[in-house]
Structure formats: structure tokens, C-alpha cells
Short mmCIF file of C-alpha atoms in Angstrom, two decimals:
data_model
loop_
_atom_site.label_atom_id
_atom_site.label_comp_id
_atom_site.label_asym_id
_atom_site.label_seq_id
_atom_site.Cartn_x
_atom_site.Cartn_y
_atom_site.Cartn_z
CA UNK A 1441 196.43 157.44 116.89
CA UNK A 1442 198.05 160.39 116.04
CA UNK A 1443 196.87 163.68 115.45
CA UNK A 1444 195.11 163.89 111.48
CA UNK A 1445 196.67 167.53 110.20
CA UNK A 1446 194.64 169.87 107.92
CA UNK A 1447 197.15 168.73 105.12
CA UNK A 1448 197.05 165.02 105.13
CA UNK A 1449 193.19 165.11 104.87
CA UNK A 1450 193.16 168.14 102.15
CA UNK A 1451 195.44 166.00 100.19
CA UNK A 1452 193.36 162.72 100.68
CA UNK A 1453 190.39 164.94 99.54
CA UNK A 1454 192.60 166.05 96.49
CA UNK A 1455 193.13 162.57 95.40
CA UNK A 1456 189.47 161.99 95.51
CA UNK A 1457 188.79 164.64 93.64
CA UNK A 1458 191.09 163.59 90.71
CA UNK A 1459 189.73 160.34 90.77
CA UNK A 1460 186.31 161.18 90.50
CA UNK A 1461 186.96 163.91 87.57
CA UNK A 1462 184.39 163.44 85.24
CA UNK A 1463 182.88 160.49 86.88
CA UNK A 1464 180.87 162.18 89.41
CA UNK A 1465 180.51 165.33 91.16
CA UNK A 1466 181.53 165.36 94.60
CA UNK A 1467 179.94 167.95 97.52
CA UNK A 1468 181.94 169.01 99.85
CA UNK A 1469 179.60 167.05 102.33
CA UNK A 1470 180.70 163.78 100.02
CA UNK A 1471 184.07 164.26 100.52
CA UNK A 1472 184.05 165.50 104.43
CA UNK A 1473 181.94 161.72 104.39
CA UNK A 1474 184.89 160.23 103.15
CA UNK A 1475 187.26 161.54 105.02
CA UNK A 1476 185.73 160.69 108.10
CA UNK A 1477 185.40 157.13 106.90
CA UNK A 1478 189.04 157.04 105.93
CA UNK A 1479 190.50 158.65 109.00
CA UNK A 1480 188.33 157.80 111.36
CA UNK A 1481 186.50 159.98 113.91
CA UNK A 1482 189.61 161.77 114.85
CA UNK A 1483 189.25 163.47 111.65
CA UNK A 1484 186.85 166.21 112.87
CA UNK A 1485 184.17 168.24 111.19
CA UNK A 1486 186.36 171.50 111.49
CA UNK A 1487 189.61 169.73 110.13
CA UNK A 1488 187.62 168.96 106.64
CA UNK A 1489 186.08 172.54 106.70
CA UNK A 1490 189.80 173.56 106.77
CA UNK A 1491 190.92 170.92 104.63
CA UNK A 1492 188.62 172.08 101.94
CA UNK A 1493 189.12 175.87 102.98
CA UNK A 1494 193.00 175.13 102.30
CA UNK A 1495 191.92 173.27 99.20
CA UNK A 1496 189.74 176.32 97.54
CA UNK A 1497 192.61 178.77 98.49
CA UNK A 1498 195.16 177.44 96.57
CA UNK A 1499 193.70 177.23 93.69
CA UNK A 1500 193.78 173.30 93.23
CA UNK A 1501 190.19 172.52 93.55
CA UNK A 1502 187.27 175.39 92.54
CA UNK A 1503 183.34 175.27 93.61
CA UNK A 1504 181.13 174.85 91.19
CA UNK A 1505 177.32 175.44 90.99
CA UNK A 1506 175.18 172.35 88.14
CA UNK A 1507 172.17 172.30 90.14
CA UNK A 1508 173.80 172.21 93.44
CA UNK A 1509 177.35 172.90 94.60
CA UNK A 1510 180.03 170.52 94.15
CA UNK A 1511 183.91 170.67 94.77
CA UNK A 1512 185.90 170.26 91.41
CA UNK A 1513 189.39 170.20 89.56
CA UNK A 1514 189.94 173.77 87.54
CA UNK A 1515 188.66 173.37 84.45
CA UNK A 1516 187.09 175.22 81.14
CA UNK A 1517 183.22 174.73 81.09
CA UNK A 1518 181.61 173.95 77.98
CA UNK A 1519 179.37 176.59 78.48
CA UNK A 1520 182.31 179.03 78.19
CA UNK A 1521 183.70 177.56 75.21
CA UNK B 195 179.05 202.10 71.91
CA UNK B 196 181.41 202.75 68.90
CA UNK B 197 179.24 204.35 66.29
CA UNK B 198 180.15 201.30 63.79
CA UNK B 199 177.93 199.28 65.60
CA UNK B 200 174.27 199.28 64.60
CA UNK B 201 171.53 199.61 67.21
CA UNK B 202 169.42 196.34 67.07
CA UNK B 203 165.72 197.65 65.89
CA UNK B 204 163.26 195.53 68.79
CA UNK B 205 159.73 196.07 67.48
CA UNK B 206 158.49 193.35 69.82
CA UNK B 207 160.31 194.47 72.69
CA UNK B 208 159.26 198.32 72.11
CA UNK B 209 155.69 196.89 72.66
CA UNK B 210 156.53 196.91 76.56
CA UNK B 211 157.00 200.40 76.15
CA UNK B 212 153.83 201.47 75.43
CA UNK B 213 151.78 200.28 79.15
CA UNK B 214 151.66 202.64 82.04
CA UNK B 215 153.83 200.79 83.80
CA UNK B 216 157.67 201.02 84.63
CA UNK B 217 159.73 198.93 81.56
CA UNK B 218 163.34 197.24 81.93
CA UNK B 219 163.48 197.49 77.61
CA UNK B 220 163.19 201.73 78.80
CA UNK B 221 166.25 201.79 81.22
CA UNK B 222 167.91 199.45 79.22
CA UNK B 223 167.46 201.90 75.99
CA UNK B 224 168.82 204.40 78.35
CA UNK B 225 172.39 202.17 77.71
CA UNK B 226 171.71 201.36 74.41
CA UNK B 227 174.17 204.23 73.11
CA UNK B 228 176.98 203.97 75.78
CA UNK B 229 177.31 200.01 76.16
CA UNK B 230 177.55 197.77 73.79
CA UNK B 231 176.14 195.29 75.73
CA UNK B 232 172.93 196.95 76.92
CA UNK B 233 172.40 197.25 72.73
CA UNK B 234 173.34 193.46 72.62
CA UNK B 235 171.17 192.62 75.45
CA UNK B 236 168.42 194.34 73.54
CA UNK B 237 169.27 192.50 70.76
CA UNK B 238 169.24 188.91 71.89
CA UNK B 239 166.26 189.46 73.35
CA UNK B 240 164.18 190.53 70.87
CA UNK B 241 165.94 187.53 68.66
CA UNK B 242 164.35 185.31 71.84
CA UNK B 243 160.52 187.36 71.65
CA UNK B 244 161.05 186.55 67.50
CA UNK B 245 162.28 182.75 67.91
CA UNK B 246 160.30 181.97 71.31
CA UNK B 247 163.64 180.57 72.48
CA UNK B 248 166.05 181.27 75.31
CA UNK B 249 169.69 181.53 74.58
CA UNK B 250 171.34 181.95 77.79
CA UNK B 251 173.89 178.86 78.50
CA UNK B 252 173.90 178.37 82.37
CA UNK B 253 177.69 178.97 83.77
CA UNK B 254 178.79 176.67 86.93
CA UNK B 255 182.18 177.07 87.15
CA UNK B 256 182.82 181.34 87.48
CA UNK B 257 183.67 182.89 90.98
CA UNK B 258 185.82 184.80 92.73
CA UNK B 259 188.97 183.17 94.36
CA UNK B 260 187.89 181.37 97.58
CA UNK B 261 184.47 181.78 97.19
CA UNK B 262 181.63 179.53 96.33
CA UNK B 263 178.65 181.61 95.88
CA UNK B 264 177.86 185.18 94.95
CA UNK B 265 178.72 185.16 91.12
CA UNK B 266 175.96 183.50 88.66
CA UNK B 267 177.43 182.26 85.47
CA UNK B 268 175.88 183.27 82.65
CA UNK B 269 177.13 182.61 78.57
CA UNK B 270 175.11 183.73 75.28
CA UNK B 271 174.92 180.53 72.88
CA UNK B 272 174.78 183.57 69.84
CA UNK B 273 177.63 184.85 70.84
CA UNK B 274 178.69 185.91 67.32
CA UNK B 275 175.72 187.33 66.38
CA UNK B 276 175.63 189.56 69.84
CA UNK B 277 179.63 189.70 70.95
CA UNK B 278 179.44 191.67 73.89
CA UNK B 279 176.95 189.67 75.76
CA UNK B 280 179.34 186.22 75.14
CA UNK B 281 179.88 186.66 79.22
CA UNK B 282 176.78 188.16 80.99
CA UNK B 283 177.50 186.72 84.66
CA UNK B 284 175.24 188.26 87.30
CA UNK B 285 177.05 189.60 90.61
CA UNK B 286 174.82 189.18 94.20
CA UNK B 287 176.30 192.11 96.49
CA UNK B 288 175.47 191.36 100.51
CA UNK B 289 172.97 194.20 100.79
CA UNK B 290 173.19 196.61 104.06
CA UNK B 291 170.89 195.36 107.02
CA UNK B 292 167.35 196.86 106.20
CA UNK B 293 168.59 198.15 102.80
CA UNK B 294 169.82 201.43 103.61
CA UNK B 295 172.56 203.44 101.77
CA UNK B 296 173.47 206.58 101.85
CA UNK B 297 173.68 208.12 98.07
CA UNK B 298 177.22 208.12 98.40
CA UNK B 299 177.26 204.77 98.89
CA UNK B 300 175.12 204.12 96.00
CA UNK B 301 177.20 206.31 93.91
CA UNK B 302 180.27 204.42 94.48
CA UNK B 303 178.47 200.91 93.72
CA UNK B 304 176.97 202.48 90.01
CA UNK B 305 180.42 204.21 89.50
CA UNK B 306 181.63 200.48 90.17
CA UNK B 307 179.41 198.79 88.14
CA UNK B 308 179.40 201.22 85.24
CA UNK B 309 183.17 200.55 84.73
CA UNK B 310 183.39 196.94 85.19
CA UNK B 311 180.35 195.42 84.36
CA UNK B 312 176.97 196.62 81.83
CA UNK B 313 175.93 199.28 84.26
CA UNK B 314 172.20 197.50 84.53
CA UNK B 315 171.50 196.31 88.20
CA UNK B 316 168.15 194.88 90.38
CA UNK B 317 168.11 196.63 93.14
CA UNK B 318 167.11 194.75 95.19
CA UNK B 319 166.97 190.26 94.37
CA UNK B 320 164.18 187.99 95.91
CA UNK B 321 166.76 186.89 98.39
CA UNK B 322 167.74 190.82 99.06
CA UNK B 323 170.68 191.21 97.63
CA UNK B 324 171.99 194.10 95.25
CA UNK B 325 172.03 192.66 91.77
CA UNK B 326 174.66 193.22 88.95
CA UNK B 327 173.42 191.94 85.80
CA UNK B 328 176.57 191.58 83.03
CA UNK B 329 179.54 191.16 83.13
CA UNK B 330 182.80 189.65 81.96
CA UNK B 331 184.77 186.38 83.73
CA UNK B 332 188.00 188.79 83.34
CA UNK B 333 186.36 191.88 85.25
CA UNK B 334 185.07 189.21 88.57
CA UNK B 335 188.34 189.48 90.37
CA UNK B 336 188.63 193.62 89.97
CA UNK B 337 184.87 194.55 90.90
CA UNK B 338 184.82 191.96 94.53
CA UNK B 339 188.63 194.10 94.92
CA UNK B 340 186.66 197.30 94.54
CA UNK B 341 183.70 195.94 96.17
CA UNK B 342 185.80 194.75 98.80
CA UNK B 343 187.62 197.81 99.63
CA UNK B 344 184.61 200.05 100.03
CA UNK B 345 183.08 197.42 102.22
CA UNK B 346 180.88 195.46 100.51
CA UNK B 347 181.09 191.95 100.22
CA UNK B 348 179.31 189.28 97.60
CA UNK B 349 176.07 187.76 98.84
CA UNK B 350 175.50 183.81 98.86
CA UNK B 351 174.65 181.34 96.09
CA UNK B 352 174.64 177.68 95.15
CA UNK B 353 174.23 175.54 98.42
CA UNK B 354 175.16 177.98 101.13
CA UNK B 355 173.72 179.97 103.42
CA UNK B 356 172.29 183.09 101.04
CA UNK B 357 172.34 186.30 102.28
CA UNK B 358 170.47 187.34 105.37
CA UNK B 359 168.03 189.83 105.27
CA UNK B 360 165.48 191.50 107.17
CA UNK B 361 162.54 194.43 107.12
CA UNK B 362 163.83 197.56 108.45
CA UNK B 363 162.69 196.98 112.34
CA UNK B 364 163.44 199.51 114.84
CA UNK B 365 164.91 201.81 112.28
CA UNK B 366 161.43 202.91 110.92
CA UNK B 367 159.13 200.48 112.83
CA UNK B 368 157.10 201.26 116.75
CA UNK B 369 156.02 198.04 115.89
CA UNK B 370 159.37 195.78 115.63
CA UNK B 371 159.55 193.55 118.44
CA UNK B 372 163.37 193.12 118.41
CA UNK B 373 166.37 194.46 116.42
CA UNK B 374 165.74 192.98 113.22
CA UNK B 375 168.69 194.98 111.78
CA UNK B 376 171.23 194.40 114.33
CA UNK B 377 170.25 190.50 114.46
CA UNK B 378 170.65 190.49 110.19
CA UNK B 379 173.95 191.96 110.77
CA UNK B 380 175.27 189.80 113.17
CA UNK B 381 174.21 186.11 111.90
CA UNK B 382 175.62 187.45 108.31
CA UNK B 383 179.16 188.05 110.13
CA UNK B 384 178.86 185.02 112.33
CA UNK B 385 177.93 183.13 109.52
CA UNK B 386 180.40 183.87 107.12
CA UNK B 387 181.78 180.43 106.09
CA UNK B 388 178.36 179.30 105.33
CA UNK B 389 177.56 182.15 103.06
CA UNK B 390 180.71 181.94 100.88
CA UNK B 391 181.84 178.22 101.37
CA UNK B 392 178.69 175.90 99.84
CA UNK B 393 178.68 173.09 103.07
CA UNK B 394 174.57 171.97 102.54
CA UNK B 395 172.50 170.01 100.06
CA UNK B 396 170.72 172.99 98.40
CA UNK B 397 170.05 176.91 99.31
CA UNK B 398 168.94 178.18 102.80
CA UNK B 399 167.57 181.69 103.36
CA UNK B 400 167.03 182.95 106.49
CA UNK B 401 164.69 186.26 106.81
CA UNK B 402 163.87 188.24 109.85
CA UNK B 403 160.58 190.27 110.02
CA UNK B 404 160.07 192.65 113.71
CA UNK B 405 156.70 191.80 113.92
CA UNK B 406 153.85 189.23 112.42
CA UNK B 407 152.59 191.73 110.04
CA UNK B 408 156.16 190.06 108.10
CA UNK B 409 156.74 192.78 105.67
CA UNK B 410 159.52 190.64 104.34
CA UNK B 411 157.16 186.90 103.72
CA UNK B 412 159.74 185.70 106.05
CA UNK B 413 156.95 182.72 106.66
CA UNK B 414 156.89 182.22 102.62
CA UNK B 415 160.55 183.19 101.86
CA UNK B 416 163.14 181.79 103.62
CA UNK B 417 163.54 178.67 105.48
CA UNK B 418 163.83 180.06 108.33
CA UNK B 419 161.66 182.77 109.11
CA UNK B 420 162.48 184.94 112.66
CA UNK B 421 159.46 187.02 113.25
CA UNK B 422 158.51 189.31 115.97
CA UNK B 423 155.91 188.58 118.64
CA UNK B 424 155.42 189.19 122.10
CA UNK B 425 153.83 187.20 125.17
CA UNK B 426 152.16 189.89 127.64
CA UNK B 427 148.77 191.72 126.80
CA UNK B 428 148.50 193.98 123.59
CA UNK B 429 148.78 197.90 125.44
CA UNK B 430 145.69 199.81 124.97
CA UNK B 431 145.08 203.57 125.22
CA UNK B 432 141.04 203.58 125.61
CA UNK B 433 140.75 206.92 125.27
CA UNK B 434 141.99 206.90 121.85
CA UNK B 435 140.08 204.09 120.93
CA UNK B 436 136.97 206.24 121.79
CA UNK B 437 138.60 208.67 119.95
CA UNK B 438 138.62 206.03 116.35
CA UNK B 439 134.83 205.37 117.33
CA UNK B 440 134.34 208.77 117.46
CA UNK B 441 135.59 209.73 114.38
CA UNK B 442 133.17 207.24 112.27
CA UNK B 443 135.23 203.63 112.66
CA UNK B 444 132.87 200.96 112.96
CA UNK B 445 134.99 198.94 115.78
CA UNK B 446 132.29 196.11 115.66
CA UNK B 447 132.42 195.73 111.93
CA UNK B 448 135.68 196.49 111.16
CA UNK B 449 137.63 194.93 114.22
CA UNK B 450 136.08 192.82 116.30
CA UNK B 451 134.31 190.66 113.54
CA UNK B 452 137.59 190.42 112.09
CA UNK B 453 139.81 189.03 114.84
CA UNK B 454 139.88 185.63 113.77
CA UNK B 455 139.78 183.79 117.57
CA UNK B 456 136.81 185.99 118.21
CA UNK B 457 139.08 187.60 121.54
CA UNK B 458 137.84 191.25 120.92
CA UNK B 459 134.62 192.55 122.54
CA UNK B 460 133.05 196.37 122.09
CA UNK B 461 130.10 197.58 123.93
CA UNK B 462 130.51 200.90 122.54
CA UNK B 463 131.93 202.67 125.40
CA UNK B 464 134.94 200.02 126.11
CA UNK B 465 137.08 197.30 123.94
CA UNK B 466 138.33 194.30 125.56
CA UNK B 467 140.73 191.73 124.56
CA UNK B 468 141.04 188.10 125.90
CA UNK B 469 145.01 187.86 125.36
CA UNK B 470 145.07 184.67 126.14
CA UNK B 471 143.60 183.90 123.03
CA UNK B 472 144.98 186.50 120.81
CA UNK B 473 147.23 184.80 117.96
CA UNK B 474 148.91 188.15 117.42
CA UNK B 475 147.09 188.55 113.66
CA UNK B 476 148.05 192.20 114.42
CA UNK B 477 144.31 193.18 112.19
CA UNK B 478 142.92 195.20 115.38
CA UNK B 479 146.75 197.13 116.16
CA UNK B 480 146.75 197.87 112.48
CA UNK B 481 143.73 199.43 112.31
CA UNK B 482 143.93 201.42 115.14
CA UNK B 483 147.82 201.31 115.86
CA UNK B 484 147.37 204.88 118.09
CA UNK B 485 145.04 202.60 120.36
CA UNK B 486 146.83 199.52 120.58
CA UNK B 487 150.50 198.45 120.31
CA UNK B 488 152.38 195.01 120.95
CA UNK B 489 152.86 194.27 124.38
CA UNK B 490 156.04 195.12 125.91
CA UNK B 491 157.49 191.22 126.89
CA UNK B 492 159.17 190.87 123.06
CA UNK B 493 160.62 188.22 121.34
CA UNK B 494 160.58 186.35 118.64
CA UNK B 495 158.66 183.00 116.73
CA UNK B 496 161.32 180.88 114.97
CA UNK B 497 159.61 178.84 112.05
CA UNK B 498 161.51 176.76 109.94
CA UNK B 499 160.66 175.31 106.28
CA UNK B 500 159.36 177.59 103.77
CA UNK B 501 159.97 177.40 99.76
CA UNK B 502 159.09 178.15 96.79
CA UNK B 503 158.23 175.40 94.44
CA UNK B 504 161.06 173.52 92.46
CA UNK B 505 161.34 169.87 93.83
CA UNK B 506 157.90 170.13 95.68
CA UNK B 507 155.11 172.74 96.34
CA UNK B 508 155.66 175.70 98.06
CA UNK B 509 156.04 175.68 101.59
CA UNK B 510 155.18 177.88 104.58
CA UNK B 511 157.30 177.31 107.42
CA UNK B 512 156.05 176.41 110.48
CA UNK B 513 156.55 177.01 113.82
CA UNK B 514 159.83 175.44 115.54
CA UNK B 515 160.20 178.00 118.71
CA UNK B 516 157.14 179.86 119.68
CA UNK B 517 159.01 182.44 121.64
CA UNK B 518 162.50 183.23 121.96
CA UNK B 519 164.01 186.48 123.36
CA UNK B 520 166.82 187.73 121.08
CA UNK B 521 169.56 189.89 122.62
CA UNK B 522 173.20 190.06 121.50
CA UNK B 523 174.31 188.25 121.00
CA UNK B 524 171.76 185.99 120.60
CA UNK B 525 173.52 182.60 121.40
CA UNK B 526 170.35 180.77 121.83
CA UNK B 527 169.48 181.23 118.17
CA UNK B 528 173.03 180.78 116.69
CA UNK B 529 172.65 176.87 118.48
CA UNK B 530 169.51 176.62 117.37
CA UNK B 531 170.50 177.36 113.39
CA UNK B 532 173.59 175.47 114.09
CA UNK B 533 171.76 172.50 115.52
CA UNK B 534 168.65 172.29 112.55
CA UNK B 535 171.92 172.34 110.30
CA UNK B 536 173.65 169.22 111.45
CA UNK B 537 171.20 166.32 110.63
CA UNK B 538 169.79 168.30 107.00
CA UNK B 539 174.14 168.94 105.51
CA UNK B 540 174.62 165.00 106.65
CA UNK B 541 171.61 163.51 105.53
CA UNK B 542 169.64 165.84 103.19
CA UNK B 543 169.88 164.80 99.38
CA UNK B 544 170.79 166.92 96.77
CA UNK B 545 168.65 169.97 96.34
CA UNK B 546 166.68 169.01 98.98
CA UNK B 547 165.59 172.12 101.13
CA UNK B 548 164.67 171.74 105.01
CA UNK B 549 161.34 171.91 105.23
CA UNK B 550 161.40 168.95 101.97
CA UNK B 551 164.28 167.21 104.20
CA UNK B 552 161.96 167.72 107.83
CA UNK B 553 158.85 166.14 105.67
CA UNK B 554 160.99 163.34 104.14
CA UNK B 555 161.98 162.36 107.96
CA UNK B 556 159.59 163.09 109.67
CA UNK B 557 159.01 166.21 112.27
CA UNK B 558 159.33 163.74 114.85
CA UNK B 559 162.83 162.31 114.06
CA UNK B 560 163.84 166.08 113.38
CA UNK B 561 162.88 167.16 116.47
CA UNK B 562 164.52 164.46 118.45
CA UNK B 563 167.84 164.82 116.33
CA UNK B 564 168.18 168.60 116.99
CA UNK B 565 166.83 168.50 120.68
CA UNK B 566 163.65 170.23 121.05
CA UNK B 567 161.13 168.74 122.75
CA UNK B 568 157.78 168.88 120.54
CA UNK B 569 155.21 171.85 121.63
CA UNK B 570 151.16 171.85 120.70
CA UNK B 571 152.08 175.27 118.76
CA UNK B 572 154.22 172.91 116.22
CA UNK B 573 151.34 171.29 114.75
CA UNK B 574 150.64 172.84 111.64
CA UNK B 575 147.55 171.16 110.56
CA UNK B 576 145.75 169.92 113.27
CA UNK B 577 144.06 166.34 113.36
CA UNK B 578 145.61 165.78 110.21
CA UNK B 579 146.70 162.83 111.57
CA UNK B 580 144.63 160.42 113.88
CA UNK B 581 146.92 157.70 113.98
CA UNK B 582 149.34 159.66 116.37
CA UNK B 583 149.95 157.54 119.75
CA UNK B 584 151.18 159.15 122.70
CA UNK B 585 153.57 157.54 125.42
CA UNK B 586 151.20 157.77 127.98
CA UNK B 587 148.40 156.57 126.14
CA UNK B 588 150.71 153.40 125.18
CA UNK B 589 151.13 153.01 128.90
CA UNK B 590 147.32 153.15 129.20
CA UNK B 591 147.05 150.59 127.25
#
């Protein structure tokens, strides 16, 4: 099999993201479960640390704290509004 | 404070004023004239004393770039009637190792904080980090850049690793029995990813006391308390505890009848101590501490498991190590924490701390999953349990 780069999984995690957007709140332990499932066991620990890491840093996904801390799209909270 | 703005009048509030005791509605009043929202502050909250309601609207979303802990969100629901609290997000700055500053650096984190934010801080949080109560999302991004650049760094939040912290030690301490300090500083850099990326199902706090006299509650405070102990005898000076008999201490009364495993004995001329028995209370080396000291083979207990209550009770931890020597750069303990983190971020549910996580499992199971073999000092209640079947005894049978 080859090698699973940082990119492929941070952009699988991406799409689950999106899909789950107001549906549920994923942790980042929900999606590194995921990926792992999807990719196999090559797709190590590290790479989804990374993966999320790259993820965070550019801005496409944010953290975000409702009783725990979940990985989410940017978005305007109620609570702000 | 622009002097079109009215000060809010807080008759209920100024009630705290009158009690001998310190009052946050005092320093806040201090404000009241040069921020606007220190006098809004004082404002919604007397509106809250008069209603009986809270009007804070929890914020989940507000951070810095990259990180996922270390700014609290916080939005007033009245924000018209009290503007300049609308944002009042609280900032958790990594506190030094032992909570020492020099003034300059205090200076430059007030000077910080009274240009970006209300100027009102907590110095220090439960967890032990410098608190910043109130500011706006727009200012986040400038004070961690200012922060940043005169070396401090945001503290954890949310589901990570929260900030380390640890009693002073060796710094101010003859009786720390290893470098609480230097070990604080070092699993807070090592660390790093877990303090500012959230990777676990709910908060852990670790806290690192030098001795068991735990000045921090590292057994009630953190779930994983580090605390100080040693293995050899307790050192004795006789001669100076003569000298504490001499001067009117009642050794009997006031020491020996107080150890609580009965190890001391005083004929009046001579105290002895059966170490093998001692369970390092430290009660007789605090009452005469230029008599007796810790003995001089130091370590550490590692306990894992304490709380405070939110899903269940509180928690003490309980012992997981009884004695671990920590030198730098303390690789036996950085395997340990990374080890007792594996099976709790995989299979803990949400908001469920370790100790909640080791009881839902079973100590057993945990054990076996991180790879310590179980030890008689681990039992934390003893025959709580009489339907526990040994191996051999199975073989017995």
C-alpha cells in the first residue's frame, strides 16, 4: 500500500467535517477514529495529529469548546450574535 | 470612561464592601472611572444581585489561531443595556514554574492587559494560571502577539492537557524531595501539543507537590498528582530533639500520639522511629522540622485520578507508582503519562476524566492496558472488595 501523506488524510478529515456540520460535533479523537478506519493502520496516530495540526493552521477547520472540545467548520456562534 | 457615561449606582453590590475582608466590587471600583467596562461589569452585576439571574452567554468558538485552549468565551445577553461588556472573554496565561515573577515581569503583563483587555486579572486560577478577565474577540490575536513576544504563552483549556503547575520546591523548600520546578517546566515544554491542541475526552491537570505535606492538593487537584517522598529512614538530629523537649514540647502528646501507624516511641531521653512503618504523614518533621528531615533516597509517588465533582463525586487520586526517582529528564515519567493517555483519548467518553474512565473499566483492565503490574500500595480502600480471586488461589483450587 502506499505511503498515506499528511494531506490526503487532512482532506478526508475535511470532508468529514463538512458533512457532519450541524449534525454532530466531531473530536478530534472521532475523526483520527475514522481515519484509521478509512485508511487503514498505515494511517498512523502522528499522521492525524498532523493532519489535524495542518487542518487548524490554515484556517479551514477551528476548535471549539460546548462542553468538551470538538473540531469544527469556521463559523459565527449564536452566542456572539 | 468618557464622562457621558453614567456610573451604574450598585447598592447591593456596595454591601460586600462593608466586611473586613478583601472585595473584588473594591478593585473593580478602582476601574470604574478609567474603563468602561469595569463600570459595565459593575453594572450587570448588580442587575444579576437585583434579578437573581446570570447573564453571561457561554462562548465556544473564540481562540487564537492554531490553538485550542487558553481563551474562555464569554458574551453578555444585555449587551445593550451594558455595551462594553458585549465580549468579556477570559485569557489563561501559562504561569512561571512555582509562580515567580520578577516586578518587571509583572509590569509588562498589567501594562499588557491594561491596553488590550479590562485591566482586571486573578492572579493566580485553580489550575494556576494567570487570569485575564475581559476582553474583546478583536484584541485575542494582539495580546497572545504581545504575550508571545515577552515570553509568555496561553495556558490550556477545553480537553487538553491544562497547564502544569507545581509548589515552589527547592526554590524555598529543605523539604522538596525533587525539583518540582524544573520537572513543571519541562513536561509543560514537552507537552506542548497536548496543552494547545484538545486530543482527550475532557480536561487533565497534572500538579507536582516536593513533598507529602502537598501544598498544592496535588492528591485533590489534578489527575495526576506527582508528590515527593522518599524510601530511606527520616534523618534525626537527637540533640535537637532534646532541645524541643527542653523547651516545653510535649513529644508524647503532641507527636508520638499523633503519628497515625503508631511508629514513634519517646522515653524522654530518646525518640525512635520504626521507618518501616512510617507512611511519610510528615506530622512529627513538621513539628519539629530542626530535628527531623526526609530521608535522603528521594523520589517521588505518582497517583492518578483526582476531581472535583461535575459528572461524579470528587475524587482523590490514588496511588499508581509508589516511588519513582525523577531526574532530567525524567523519561520514566514522560512514558508513564504517555502510556495512562493511550487507552483514556481512545476509549474515554465525553467529559469523562481518568480517574471516572479508570472506575468505569476497572483498575484492573487499566493496569494491564498501560503495563504496570498491580502493587499492595494501589489499593485504595482495603477489603472493600472480598470477591477478589487471585491466580494462585484459582490454581489452589
Amino acid at each position: 500500500m502506499s505511503e498515506i501523506t499528511v494531506q490526503a488524510v487532512a482532506d478526508a478529515m475535511l470532508a468529514l467535517v463538512t458533512e457532519y456540520a450541524g449534525k454532530k460535533k466531531l473530536k478530534p479523537m472521532d475523526l483520527t477514529k475514522a481515519m484509521r478506519e478509512k485508511f487503514g493502520d498505515a494511517c498512523e496516530k502522528q499522521v492525524c495529529k498532523d493532519a489535524l495540526k495542518t487542518l487548524i493552521e490554515s484556517g479551514k477547520c477551528v476548535y471549539t469548546y460546548f462542553g468538551g472540545s470538538f473540531v469544527e467548520l469556521p463559523h459565527i456562534e449564536g452566542a456572539a450574535r | 470612561m468618557t464622562d457621558n457615561v453614567k456610573k451604574h449606582e450598585t447598592p447591593l453590590l456596595d454591601e460586600l464592601l462593608k466586611g473586613p475582608w478583601p472585595s473584588f466590587v473594591k478593585e473593580f471600583k478602582t476601574l470604574q472611572d478609567k474603563k468602561a467596562v469595569a463600570n459595565d461589569l459593575l453594572g450587570q452585576l448588580e442587575y444579576s444581585y437585583k434579578t437573581k439571574l446570570g447573564y453571561w452567554k457561554h462562548g465556544g468558538i473564540v481562540g487564537v489561531m492554531g490553538y485550542g485552549g487558553g481563551v474562555i468565551g464569554r458574551y453578555s445577553s444585555l449587551a445593550e443595556m451594558f455595551p462594553a461588556v458585549k465580549h468579556f472573554h477570559t485569557i489563561r496565561v501559562n504561569q512561571p514554574a512555582g509562580w515567580f515573577y520578577t516586578s518587571k515581569a509583572l509590569r509588562t503583563l498589567c501594562d499588557i492587559w491594561e491596553k488590550r483587555g479590562s485591566g482586571i486579572t486573578n492572579m493566580h486560577g485553580s489550575t494556576g494560571d494567570i487570569v485575564f478577565l475581559g476582553t474583546n474577540t478583536e484584541e485575542l490575536e494582539p495580546i497572545f502577539e504581545e504575550l508571545t513576544k515577552e515570553g509568555f504563552d496561553l495556558g490550556g483549556s477545553g480537553s487538553n492537557l491544562r497547564t502544569p503547575s507545581c509548589c515552589n520546591g527547592q526554590a524555598r523548600c529543605e523539604w522538596a524531595c525533587y525539583d518540582t520546578m524544573g520537572l513543571c517546566y519541562d513536561l509543560t515544554q514537552t507537552f506542548q501539543d497536548e496543552l494547545h491542541r484538545p486530543q482527550f475526552p475532557y480536561k487533565f491537570k497534572i500538579k507536582m507537590a516536593g513533598c507529602p505535606n502537598d501544598c498544592v492538593a496535588s492528591i485533590a487537584r489534578s489527575d495526576l498528582s506527582i508528590i515527593g517522598t522518599w524510601r530511606d529512614n527520616i534523618q534525626m538530629d537527637q540533640s535537637a530533639v532534646l532541645k524541643y523537649a527542653s523547651d516545653g514540647l510535649d513529644i508524647q502528646k503532641i507527636v508520638v500520639m499523633n503519628c497515625p501507624t503508631k511508629c514513634l516511641d519517646w522515653n524522654g531521653k530518646e525518640l525512635k522511629i520504626d521507618n518501616s512503618n512510617c507512611v511519610k504523614c510528615m506530622h512529627c518533621i513538621n513539628v519539629m522540622p530542626k530535628a527531623l528531615a526526609p530521608g535522603k533516597d528521594r523520589g517521588a509517588t505518582v497517583l492518578l485520578g483526582s476531581k472535583a465533582p461535575i459528572i461524579e463525586g470528587a475524587m482523590l487520586s490514588s496511588v499508581l507508582i509508589p516511588f519513582i526517582k525523577l531526574e532530567p529528564p525524567f523519561k520514566e515519567l514522560k512514558d508513564v503519562i504517555g502510556r495512562i493517555w493511550e487507552p483514556w483519548a481512545e476509549h474515554g467518553k465525553n467529559r469523562e476524566r481518568i480517574g471516572e474512565f479508570i472506575e468505569r473499566v476497572g483498575k484492573g483492565n487499566f493496569l494491564e492496558e498501560v503495563g504496570i503490574d498491580p502493587v499492595p500500595e494501589m489499593v485504595k480502600h482495603p477489603r472493600e472488595n472480598p470477591y477478589i480471586f487471585y491466580d494462585e488461589y484459582l490454581e489452589d483450587e
